[in-house]
Amino acid sequence: MTHSIGLHVIFGALLAGVVVPREDDGTLDPDLVRPLNDVSSLLSPFFFVVSGRLVALESMGPTGWVTLLVAALALATKIGSGTAAPPLGGLDVPTLGPWAS
């Protein structure tokens, strides 16, 4: 099913993350994670480009566009509320944090 809608690359990456070996306490194996971090930082942009190019927006029906619109509105409201809530709640919000000169 994921192959027919062009998302098999994303599903495969998710499945690979699920089967990564873990320690007894549930944390990831540190000897395995170190090289994976190096490789993933190099290959992550390629993954998103390839998976994004596989999604065919021109074949998406009205339901798909409504879903995309709802997702975009959800993202906008999440960012907007996260930005507006601290000042409205009386919290001090630094403008640039530790990068201020």
The first five atom37 places (N, CA, C, CB, O) and aatype in JSON, in Angstrom:
{
  "aatype": [12, 16, 8, 15, 9, 7, 10, 8, 19, 9, 13, 7, 0, 10, 10, 0, 7, 19, 19, 19, 14, 1, 6, 3, 3, 7, 16, 10, 3, 14, 3, 10, 19, 1, 14, 10, 2, 3, 19, 15, 15, 10, 10, 15, 14, 13, 13, 13, 19, 19, 15, 7, 1, 10, 19, 0, 10, 6, 15, 12, 7, 14, 16, 7, 17, 19, 16, 10, 10, 19, 0, 0, 10, 0, 10, 0, 16, 11, 9, 7, 15, 7, 16, 0, 0, 14, 14, 10, 7, 7, 10, 3, 19, 14, 16, 10, 7, 14, 17, 0, 15],
  "atom_mask": [
    [1, 1, 1, 1, 1],
    [1, 1, 1, 1, 1],
    [1, 1, 1, 1, 1],
    [1, 1, 1, 1, 1],
    [1, 1, 1, 1, 1],
    [1, 1, 1, 0, 1],
    [1, 1, 1, 1, 1],
    [1, 1, 1, 1, 1],
    [1, 1, 1, 1, 1],
    [1, 1, 1, 1, 1],
    [1, 1, 1, 1, 1],
    [1, 1, 1, 0, 1],
    [1, 1, 1, 1, 1],
    [1, 1, 1, 1, 1],
    [1, 1, 1, 1, 1],
    [1, 1, 1, 1, 1],
    [1, 1, 1, 0, 1],
    [1, 1, 1, 1, 1],
    [1, 1, 1, 1, 1],
    [1, 1, 1, 1, 1],
    [1, 1, 1, 1, 1],
    [1, 1, 1, 1, 1],
    [1, 1, 1, 1, 1],
    [1, 1, 1, 1, 1],
    [1, 1, 1, 1, 1],
    [1, 1, 1, 0, 1],
    [1, 1, 1, 1, 1],
    [1, 1, 1, 1, 1],
    [1, 1, 1, 1, 1],
    [1, 1, 1, 1, 1],
    [1, 1, 1, 1, 1],
    [1, 1, 1, 1, 1],
    [1, 1, 1, 1, 1],
    [1, 1, 1, 1, 1],
    [1, 1, 1, 1, 1],
    [1, 1, 1, 1, 1],
    [1, 1, 1, 1, 1],
    [1, 1, 1, 1, 1],
    [1, 1, 1, 1, 1],
    [1, 1, 1, 1, 1],
    [1, 1, 1, 1, 1],
    [1, 1, 1, 1, 1],
    [1, 1, 1, 1, 1],
    [1, 1, 1, 1, 1],
    [1, 1, 1, 1, 1],
    [1, 1, 1, 1, 1],
    [1, 1, 1, 1, 1],
    [1, 1, 1, 1, 1],
    [1, 1, 1, 1, 1],
    [1, 1, 1, 1, 1],
    [1, 1, 1, 1, 1],
    [1, 1, 1, 0, 1],
    [1, 1, 1, 1, 1],
    [1, 1, 1, 1, 1],
    [1, 1, 1, 1, 1],
    [1, 1, 1, 1, 1],
    [1, 1, 1, 1, 1],
    [1, 1, 1, 1, 1],
    [1, 1, 1, 1, 1],
    [1, 1, 1, 1, 1],
    [1, 1, 1, 0, 1],
    [1, 1, 1, 1, 1],
    [1, 1, 1, 1, 1],
    [1, 1, 1, 0, 1],
    [1, 1, 1, 1, 1],
    [1, 1, 1, 1, 1],
    [1, 1, 1, 1, 1],
    [1, 1, 1, 1, 1],
    [1, 1, 1, 1, 1],
    [1, 1, 1, 1, 1],
    [1, 1, 1, 1, 1],
    [1, 1, 1, 1, 1],
    [1, 1, 1, 1, 1],
    [1, 1, 1, 1, 1],
    [1, 1, 1, 1, 1],
    [1, 1, 1, 1, 1],
    [1, 1, 1, 1, 1],
    [1, 1, 1, 1, 1],
    [1, 1, 1, 1, 1],
    [1, 1, 1, 0, 1],
    [1, 1, 1, 1, 1],
    [1, 1, 1, 0, 1],
    [1, 1, 1, 1, 1],
    [1, 1, 1, 1, 1],
    [1, 1, 1, 1, 1],
    [1, 1, 1, 1, 1],
    [1, 1, 1, 1, 1],
    [1, 1, 1, 1, 1],
    [1, 1, 1, 0, 1],
    [1, 1, 1, 0, 1],
    [1, 1, 1, 1, 1],
    [1, 1, 1, 1, 1],
    [1, 1, 1, 1, 1],
    [1, 1, 1, 1, 1],
    [1, 1, 1, 1, 1],
    [1, 1, 1, 1, 1],
    [1, 1, 1, 0, 1],
    [1, 1, 1, 1, 1],
    [1, 1, 1, 1, 1],
    [1, 1, 1, 1, 1],
    [1, 1, 1, 1, 1]
  ],
  "atom_positions": [
    [[0.83, -1.18, 0.0], [0.0, 0.0, 0.0], [0.88, 1.25, 0.0], [-0.94, -0.01, 1.21], [0.59, 2.2, -0.73]],
    [[1.95, 1.26, 0.82], [2.81, 2.44, 0.84], [3.52, 2.64, -0.49], [3.85, 2.32, 1.97], [3.81, 3.77, -0.88]],
    [[3.8, 1.57, -1.2], [4.43, 1.68, -2.51], [3.48, 2.33, -3.52], [4.87, 0.29, -3.02], [3.92, 3.12, -4.36]],
    [[2.21, 2.01, -3.44], [1.26, 2.55, -4.41], [1.05, 4.06, -4.25], [-0.07, 1.84, -4.28], [0.73, 4.73, -5.23]],
    [[1.23, 4.61, -3.04], [1.09, 6.05, -2.86], [2.44, 6.76, -2.81], [0.31, 6.34, -1.6], [2.49, 7.97, -2.61]],
    [[3.52, 6.02, -2.98], [4.84, 6.62, -3.07], [5.51, 6.93, -1.75], [0.0, 0.0, 0.0], [6.42, 7.76, -1.7]],
    [[5.09, 6.29, -0.67], [5.69, 6.55, 0.63], [6.47, 5.37, 1.19], [4.61, 6.94, 1.61], [6.74, 5.33, 2.39]],
    [[6.85, 4.41, 0.35], [7.55, 3.24, 0.85], [8.92, 3.58, 1.4], [7.67, 2.21, -0.24], [9.42, 2.86, 2.27]],
    [[9.55, 4.65, 0.91], [10.86, 5.06, 1.42], [10.74, 5.5, 2.87], [11.45, 6.2, 0.56], [11.58, 5.13, 3.7]],
    [[9.72, 6.27, 3.18], [9.53, 6.76, 4.55], [9.17, 5.61, 5.48], [8.43, 7.84, 4.58], [9.66, 5.55, 6.6]],
    [[8.32, 4.7, 5.02], [7.93, 3.57, 5.85], [9.13, 2.67, 6.13], [6.81, 2.76, 5.17], [9.28, 2.16, 7.24]],
    [[9.99, 2.48, 5.15], [11.19, 1.67, 5.34], [12.13, 2.28, 6.37], [0.0, 0.0, 0.0], [12.7, 1.56, 7.18]],
    [[12.28, 3.6, 6.34], [13.14, 4.27, 7.31], [12.55, 4.15, 8.72], [13.32, 5.75, 6.94], [13.29, 3.97, 9.68]],
    [[11.24, 4.26, 8.84], [10.59, 4.09, 10.13], [10.8, 2.68, 10.66], [9.1, 4.41, 10.03], [11.12, 2.49, 11.84]],
    [[10.62, 1.7, 9.8], [10.79, 0.31, 10.21], [12.24, 0.02, 10.61], [10.37, -0.63, 9.07], [12.48, -0.73, 11.55]],
    [[13.2, 0.61, 9.91], [14.61, 0.43, 10.26], [14.88, 1.01, 11.65], [15.51, 1.1, 9.21], [15.66, 0.43, 12.41]],
    [[14.27, 2.14, 11.98], [14.45, 2.72, 13.3], [13.85, 1.88, 14.41], [0.0, 0.0, 0.0], [14.33, 1.89, 15.54]],
    [[12.8, 1.16, 14.1], [12.14, 0.31, 15.1], [13.0, -0.9, 15.45], [10.76, -0.15, 14.6], [13.0, -1.34, 16.6]],
    [[13.73, -1.44, 14.49], [14.47, -2.67, 14.71], [15.92, -2.46, 15.13], [14.43, -3.5, 13.48], [16.67, -3.43, 15.22]],
    [[16.33, -1.21, 15.39], [17.7, -0.94, 15.83], [17.91, -1.59, 17.2], [17.98, 0.59, 15.89], [17.06, -1.46, 18.08]],
    [[19.05, -2.28, 17.4], [19.31, -2.94, 18.7], [19.36, -1.93, 19.85], [20.62, -3.72, 18.64], [19.81, -0.8, 19.69]],
    [[18.89, -2.38, 21.01], [18.85, -1.52, 22.19], [19.5, -2.23, 23.37], [17.4, -1.13, 22.54], [19.64, -3.46, 23.38]],
    [[19.91, -1.43, 24.35], [20.47, -1.96, 25.6], [19.34, -2.52, 26.45], [21.27, -0.86, 26.37], [18.17, -2.39, 26.09]],
    [[19.68, -3.13, 27.59], [18.67, -3.71, 28.47], [17.72, -2.66, 29.03], [19.34, -4.44, 29.62], [16.54, -2.95, 29.27]],
    [[18.21, -1.43, 29.24], [17.35, -0.37, 29.78], [16.54, 0.34, 28.71], [18.19, 0.63, 30.53], [15.81, 1.28, 29.02]],
    [[16.64, -0.08, 27.45], [15.85, 0.49, 26.37], [16.54, 1.58, 25.57], [0.0, 0.0, 0.0], [16.01, 2.03, 24.56]],
    [[17.72, 2.01, 26.01], [18.44, 3.03, 25.25], [19.13, 2.39, 24.05], [19.48, 3.75, 26.15], [19.4, 1.19, 24.02]],
    [[19.41, 3.22, 23.06], [20.08, 2.72, 21.86], [21.52, 2.34, 22.18], [20.04, 3.76, 20.74], [22.15, 2.95, 23.05]],
    [[22.03, 1.34, 21.49], [23.4, 0.87, 21.66], [24.36, 1.99, 21.25], [23.66, -0.42, 20.83], [24.37, 2.38, 20.08]],
    [[25.18, 2.54, 22.19], [26.03, 3.69, 21.85], [27.08, 3.38, 20.78], [26.73, 4.17, 23.09], [27.44, 4.27, 20.01]],
    [[27.55, 2.15, 20.71], [28.54, 1.8, 19.68], [27.91, 1.82, 18.29], [29.14, 0.42, 19.96], [28.6, 2.04, 17.3]],
    [[26.63, 1.6, 18.22], [25.93, 1.62, 16.94], [25.47, 3.04, 16.59], [24.73, 0.68, 16.98], [25.45, 3.41, 15.41]],
    [[25.12, 3.82, 17.59], [24.56, 5.14, 17.35], [25.6, 6.14, 16.82], [23.94, 5.67, 18.63], [25.29, 6.96, 15.96]],
    [[26.84, 6.07, 17.33], [27.86, 7.03, 16.92], [28.07, 7.07, 15.41], [29.16, 6.7, 17.59], [27.98, 8.14, 14.82]],
    [[28.34, 5.93, 14.76], [28.5, 6.0, 13.3], [27.2, 6.32, 12.57], [29.05, 4.69, 12.77], [27.23, 6.94, 11.51]],
    [[26.06, 5.91, 13.12], [24.78, 6.24, 12.48], [24.52, 7.74, 12.49], [23.64, 5.52, 13.18], [23.95, 8.28, 11.53]],
    [[24.92, 8.43, 13.55], [24.74, 9.89, 13.6], [25.55, 10.57, 12.51], [25.16, 10.43, 14.97], [25.07, 11.51, 11.87]],
    [[26.77, 10.1, 12.29], [27.61, 10.69, 11.24], [26.99, 10.46, 9.87], [29.01, 10.1, 11.29], [26.92, 11.39, 9.05]],
    [[26.56, 9.25, 9.62], [25.99, 8.91, 8.31], [24.65, 9.61, 8.12], [25.82, 7.38, 8.17], [24.36, 10.11, 7.03]],
    [[23.83, 9.65, 9.17], [22.5, 10.26, 9.02], [22.59, 11.76, 8.78], [21.66, 9.99, 10.25], [21.78, 12.31, 8.04]],
    [[23.56, 12.43, 9.4], [23.69, 13.86, 9.15], [24.11, 14.13, 7.71], [24.69, 14.48, 10.12], [23.8, 15.2, 7.17]],
    [[24.8, 13.2, 7.1], [25.2, 13.35, 5.71], [24.07, 12.99, 4.74], [26.41, 12.5, 5.42], [23.89, 13.65, 3.72]],
    [[23.3, 11.95, 5.07], [22.29, 11.44, 4.14], [20.88, 11.97, 4.36], [22.27, 9.96, 4.23], [20.03, 11.79, 3.49]],
    [[20.6, 12.62, 5.48], [19.25, 13.11, 5.75], [18.71, 14.03, 4.66], [19.23, 13.82, 7.06], [17.56, 13.86, 4.24]],
    [[19.49, 15.0, 4.19], [18.94, 15.86, 3.12], [18.56, 15.07, 1.87], [19.94, 16.94, 2.76], [17.55, 15.38, 1.23]],
    [[19.36, 14.07, 1.51], [19.04, 13.26, 0.34], [17.77, 12.46, 0.54], [20.2, 12.33, 0.01], [16.98, 12.3, -0.38]],
    [[17.56, 11.96, 1.77], [16.36, 11.2, 2.07], [15.11, 12.06, 1.86], [16.4, 10.69, 3.52], [14.14, 11.61, 1.25]],
    [[15.14, 13.3, 2.36], [13.96, 14.15, 2.23], [13.73, 14.59, 0.79], [14.1, 15.37, 3.12], [12.58, 14.73, 0.36]],
    [[14.8, 14.8, 0.05], [14.64, 15.16, -1.37], [14.02, 14.01, -2.14], [16.0, 15.56, -1.99], [13.08, 14.2, -2.9]],
    [[14.56, 12.79, -1.94], [14.05, 11.63, -2.68], [12.62, 11.32, -2.29], [14.94, 10.4, -2.43], [11.77, 11.11, -3.16]],
    [[12.32, 11.3, -0.99], [10.96, 10.98, -0.57], [9.98, 12.08, -0.98], [10.9, 10.77, 0.94], [8.83, 11.78, -1.3]],
    [[10.41, 13.32, -0.97], [9.54, 14.41, -1.4], [9.25, 14.38, -2.89], [0.0, 0.0, 0.0], [8.14, 14.72, -3.31]],
    [[10.23, 13.97, -3.69], [10.03, 13.9, -5.13], [9.13, 12.73, -5.52], [11.37, 13.78, -5.85], [8.54, 12.73, -6.6]],
    [[9.04, 11.72, -4.65], [8.22, 10.56, -4.97], [6.74, 10.81, -4.76], [8.66, 9.39, -4.12], [5.9, 10.09, -5.31]],
    [[6.4, 11.81, -3.98], [5.0, 12.11, -3.72], [4.45, 12.91, -4.91], [4.82, 12.89, -2.38], [4.97, 13.98, -5.23]],
    [[3.42, 12.39, -5.54], [2.85, 13.03, -6.72], [1.65, 13.87, -6.32], [2.44, 11.97, -7.78], [0.56, 13.34, -6.09]],
    [[1.84, 15.19, -6.24], [0.75, 16.07, -5.83], [-0.29, 16.25, -6.93], [1.3, 17.42, -5.43], [-1.46, 16.51, -6.64]],
    [[0.12, 16.11, -8.2], [-0.86, 16.32, -9.27], [-1.91, 15.22, -9.33], [-0.14, 16.41, -10.6], [-2.99, 15.43, -9.89]],
    [[-1.62, 14.06, -8.77], [-2.62, 12.99, -8.77], [-3.46, 12.96, -7.5], [-1.93, 11.65, -8.95], [-4.27, 12.06, -7.3]],
    [[-3.26, 13.95, -6.63], [-3.99, 13.99, -5.37], [-5.41, 14.53, -5.61], [-3.24, 14.86, -4.33], [-5.59, 15.52, -6.31]],
    [[-6.38, 13.86, -5.03], [-7.78, 14.27, -5.19], [-8.16, 15.35, -4.2], [0.0, 0.0, 0.0], [-7.32, 15.84, -3.45]],
    [[-9.43, 15.74, -4.2], [-9.89, 16.8, -3.29], [-9.68, 16.46, -1.82], [-11.36, 17.07, -3.53], [-9.38, 17.35, -1.02]],
    [[-9.84, 15.21, -1.45], [-9.65, 14.82, -0.05], [-8.2, 15.03, 0.36], [-10.05, 13.35, 0.16], [-7.93, 15.47, 1.48]],
    [[-7.28, 14.73, -0.52], [-5.87, 14.94, -0.23], [-5.53, 16.4, -0.03], [0.0, 0.0, 0.0], [-4.74, 16.75, 0.85]],
    [[-6.13, 17.27, -0.86], [-5.86, 18.7, -0.72], [-6.46, 19.24, 0.58], [-6.42, 19.46, -1.91], [-5.86, 20.11, 1.22]],
    [[-7.61, 18.75, 0.96], [-8.21, 19.17, 2.24], [-7.32, 18.72, 3.39], [-9.64, 18.59, 2.41], [-7.11, 19.47, 4.34]],
    [[-6.8, 17.51, 3.32], [-5.9, 17.0, 4.35], [-4.64, 17.84, 4.42], [-5.54, 15.53, 4.08], [-4.18, 18.17, 5.51]],
    [[-4.08, 18.21, 3.27], [-2.9, 19.05, 3.24], [-3.19, 20.43, 3.83], [-2.38, 19.19, 1.8], [-2.36, 20.97, 4.55]],
    [[-4.34, 20.99, 3.54], [-4.74, 22.28, 4.08], [-4.89, 22.22, 5.6], [-6.04, 22.75, 3.44], [-4.46, 23.12, 6.32]],
    [[-5.52, 21.15, 6.09], [-5.7, 20.98, 7.54], [-4.34, 20.84, 8.22], [-6.59, 19.75, 7.84], [-4.12, 21.4, 9.29]],
    [[-3.41, 20.1, 7.61], [-2.08, 19.93, 8.18], [-1.33, 21.27, 8.22], [-1.27, 18.9, 7.38], [-0.65, 21.57, 9.19]],
    [[-1.46, 22.07, 7.15], [-0.81, 23.37, 7.12], [-1.4, 24.31, 8.18], [-0.94, 24.0, 5.72], [-0.66, 25.04, 8.83]],
    [[-2.71, 24.28, 8.35], [-3.34, 25.11, 9.39], [-2.94, 24.65, 10.79], [-4.87, 25.06, 9.25], [-2.74, 25.47, 11.68]],
    [[-2.81, 23.34, 10.97], [-2.38, 22.82, 12.27], [-0.95, 23.27, 12.58], [-2.46, 21.28, 12.3], [-0.65, 23.64, 13.71]],
    [[-0.09, 23.23, 11.58], [1.29, 23.69, 11.77], [1.32, 25.18, 12.1], [2.13, 23.4, 10.51], [2.04, 25.6, 13.01]],
    [[0.55, 25.97, 11.38], [0.52, 27.42, 11.62], [-0.01, 27.74, 13.01], [-0.34, 28.11, 10.55], [0.54, 28.61, 13.69]],
    [[-1.06, 27.07, 13.44], [-1.6, 27.35, 14.78], [-0.66, 26.87, 15.88], [-2.98, 26.7, 14.94], [-0.59, 27.49, 16.94]],
    [[0.05, 25.77, 15.64], [1.01, 25.29, 16.64], [2.15, 26.29, 16.8], [1.57, 23.89, 16.24], [2.53, 26.62, 17.93]],
    [[2.69, 26.79, 15.7], [3.78, 27.76, 15.77], [3.27, 29.08, 16.35], [4.4, 27.98, 14.38], [3.93, 29.69, 17.19]],
    [[2.09, 29.51, 15.9], [1.53, 30.76, 16.39], [1.22, 30.73, 17.88], [0.0, 0.0, 0.0], [1.54, 31.68, 18.59]],
    [[0.61, 29.67, 18.34], [0.27, 29.59, 19.77], [1.52, 29.43, 20.62], [-0.69, 28.43, 20.02], [1.58, 29.95, 21.73]],
    [[2.51, 28.71, 20.12], [3.75, 28.56, 20.87], [4.54, 29.85, 20.96], [0.0, 0.0, 0.0], [5.28, 30.07, 21.91]],
    [[4.36, 30.71, 19.96], [5.03, 32.0, 19.96], [4.28, 33.03, 20.8], [5.18, 32.52, 18.53], [4.89, 33.85, 21.48]],
    [[2.96, 32.97, 20.77], [2.16, 33.98, 21.46], [1.91, 33.65, 22.94], [0.84, 34.13, 20.77], [1.73, 34.57, 23.74]],
    [[1.9, 32.39, 23.31], [1.52, 32.01, 24.67], [2.49, 32.49, 25.76], [1.4, 30.53, 24.75], [2.01, 33.0, 26.77]],
    [[3.8, 32.37, 25.61], [4.67, 32.81, 26.71], [4.53, 34.28, 27.07], [6.1, 32.53, 26.35], [4.41, 34.59, 28.26]],
    [[4.53, 35.22, 26.1], [4.34, 36.62, 26.52], [2.97, 36.87, 27.14], [4.53, 37.55, 25.32], [2.86, 37.66, 28.08]],
    [[1.94, 36.22, 26.62], [0.61, 36.4, 27.2], [0.51, 35.83, 28.6], [-0.44, 35.76, 26.3], [-0.3, 36.29, 29.41]],
    [[1.33, 34.82, 28.9], [1.35, 34.22, 30.23], [2.27, 34.94, 31.2], [0.0, 0.0, 0.0], [2.39, 34.53, 32.35]],
    [[2.92, 36.0, 30.74], [3.78, 36.78, 31.63], [5.21, 36.29, 31.69], [0.0, 0.0, 0.0], [5.96, 36.71, 32.58]],
    [[5.62, 35.42, 30.8], [7.0, 34.93, 30.79], [7.89, 35.85, 29.97], [7.05, 33.49, 30.23], [7.46, 36.42, 28.97]],
    [[9.12, 35.99, 30.41], [10.08, 36.76, 29.63], [10.61, 35.88, 28.5], [11.25, 37.27, 30.53], [11.02, 34.74, 28.74]],
    [[10.59, 36.4, 27.29], [11.05, 35.65, 26.13], [12.27, 36.35, 25.57], [9.94, 35.51, 25.06], [12.15, 37.47, 25.05]],
    [[13.45, 35.73, 25.65], [14.64, 36.38, 25.08], [14.53, 36.44, 23.56], [15.92, 35.62, 25.49], [14.01, 35.53, 22.93]],
    [[15.03, 37.52, 22.99], [14.91, 37.69, 21.55], [15.87, 36.8, 20.78], [15.15, 39.12, 21.17], [15.48, 36.16, 19.81]],
    [[17.13, 36.75, 21.2], [18.12, 35.95, 20.49], [18.78, 34.9, 21.39], [19.17, 36.84, 19.88], [19.62, 34.14, 20.9]],
    [[18.45, 34.84, 22.63], [19.04, 33.85, 23.53], [20.53, 34.03, 23.68], [0.0, 0.0, 0.0], [21.01, 35.16, 23.79]],
    [[21.27, 32.93, 23.69], [22.72, 33.02, 23.91], [23.48, 33.61, 22.74], [23.27, 31.65, 24.2], [24.68, 33.87, 22.86]],
    [[22.82, 33.84, 21.6], [23.5, 34.36, 20.42], [23.5, 35.88, 20.37], [22.86, 33.82, 19.17], [24.06, 36.46, 19.44]],
    [[22.87, 36.54, 21.36], [22.84, 37.99, 21.35], [24.24, 38.54, 21.54], [21.89, 38.52, 22.44], [25.02, 38.0, 22.32]],
    [[24.55, 39.6, 20.84], [25.91, 40.13, 20.94], [26.02, 41.25, 21.93], [26.39, 40.6, 19.6], [27.1, 41.81, 22.12]]
  ]
}
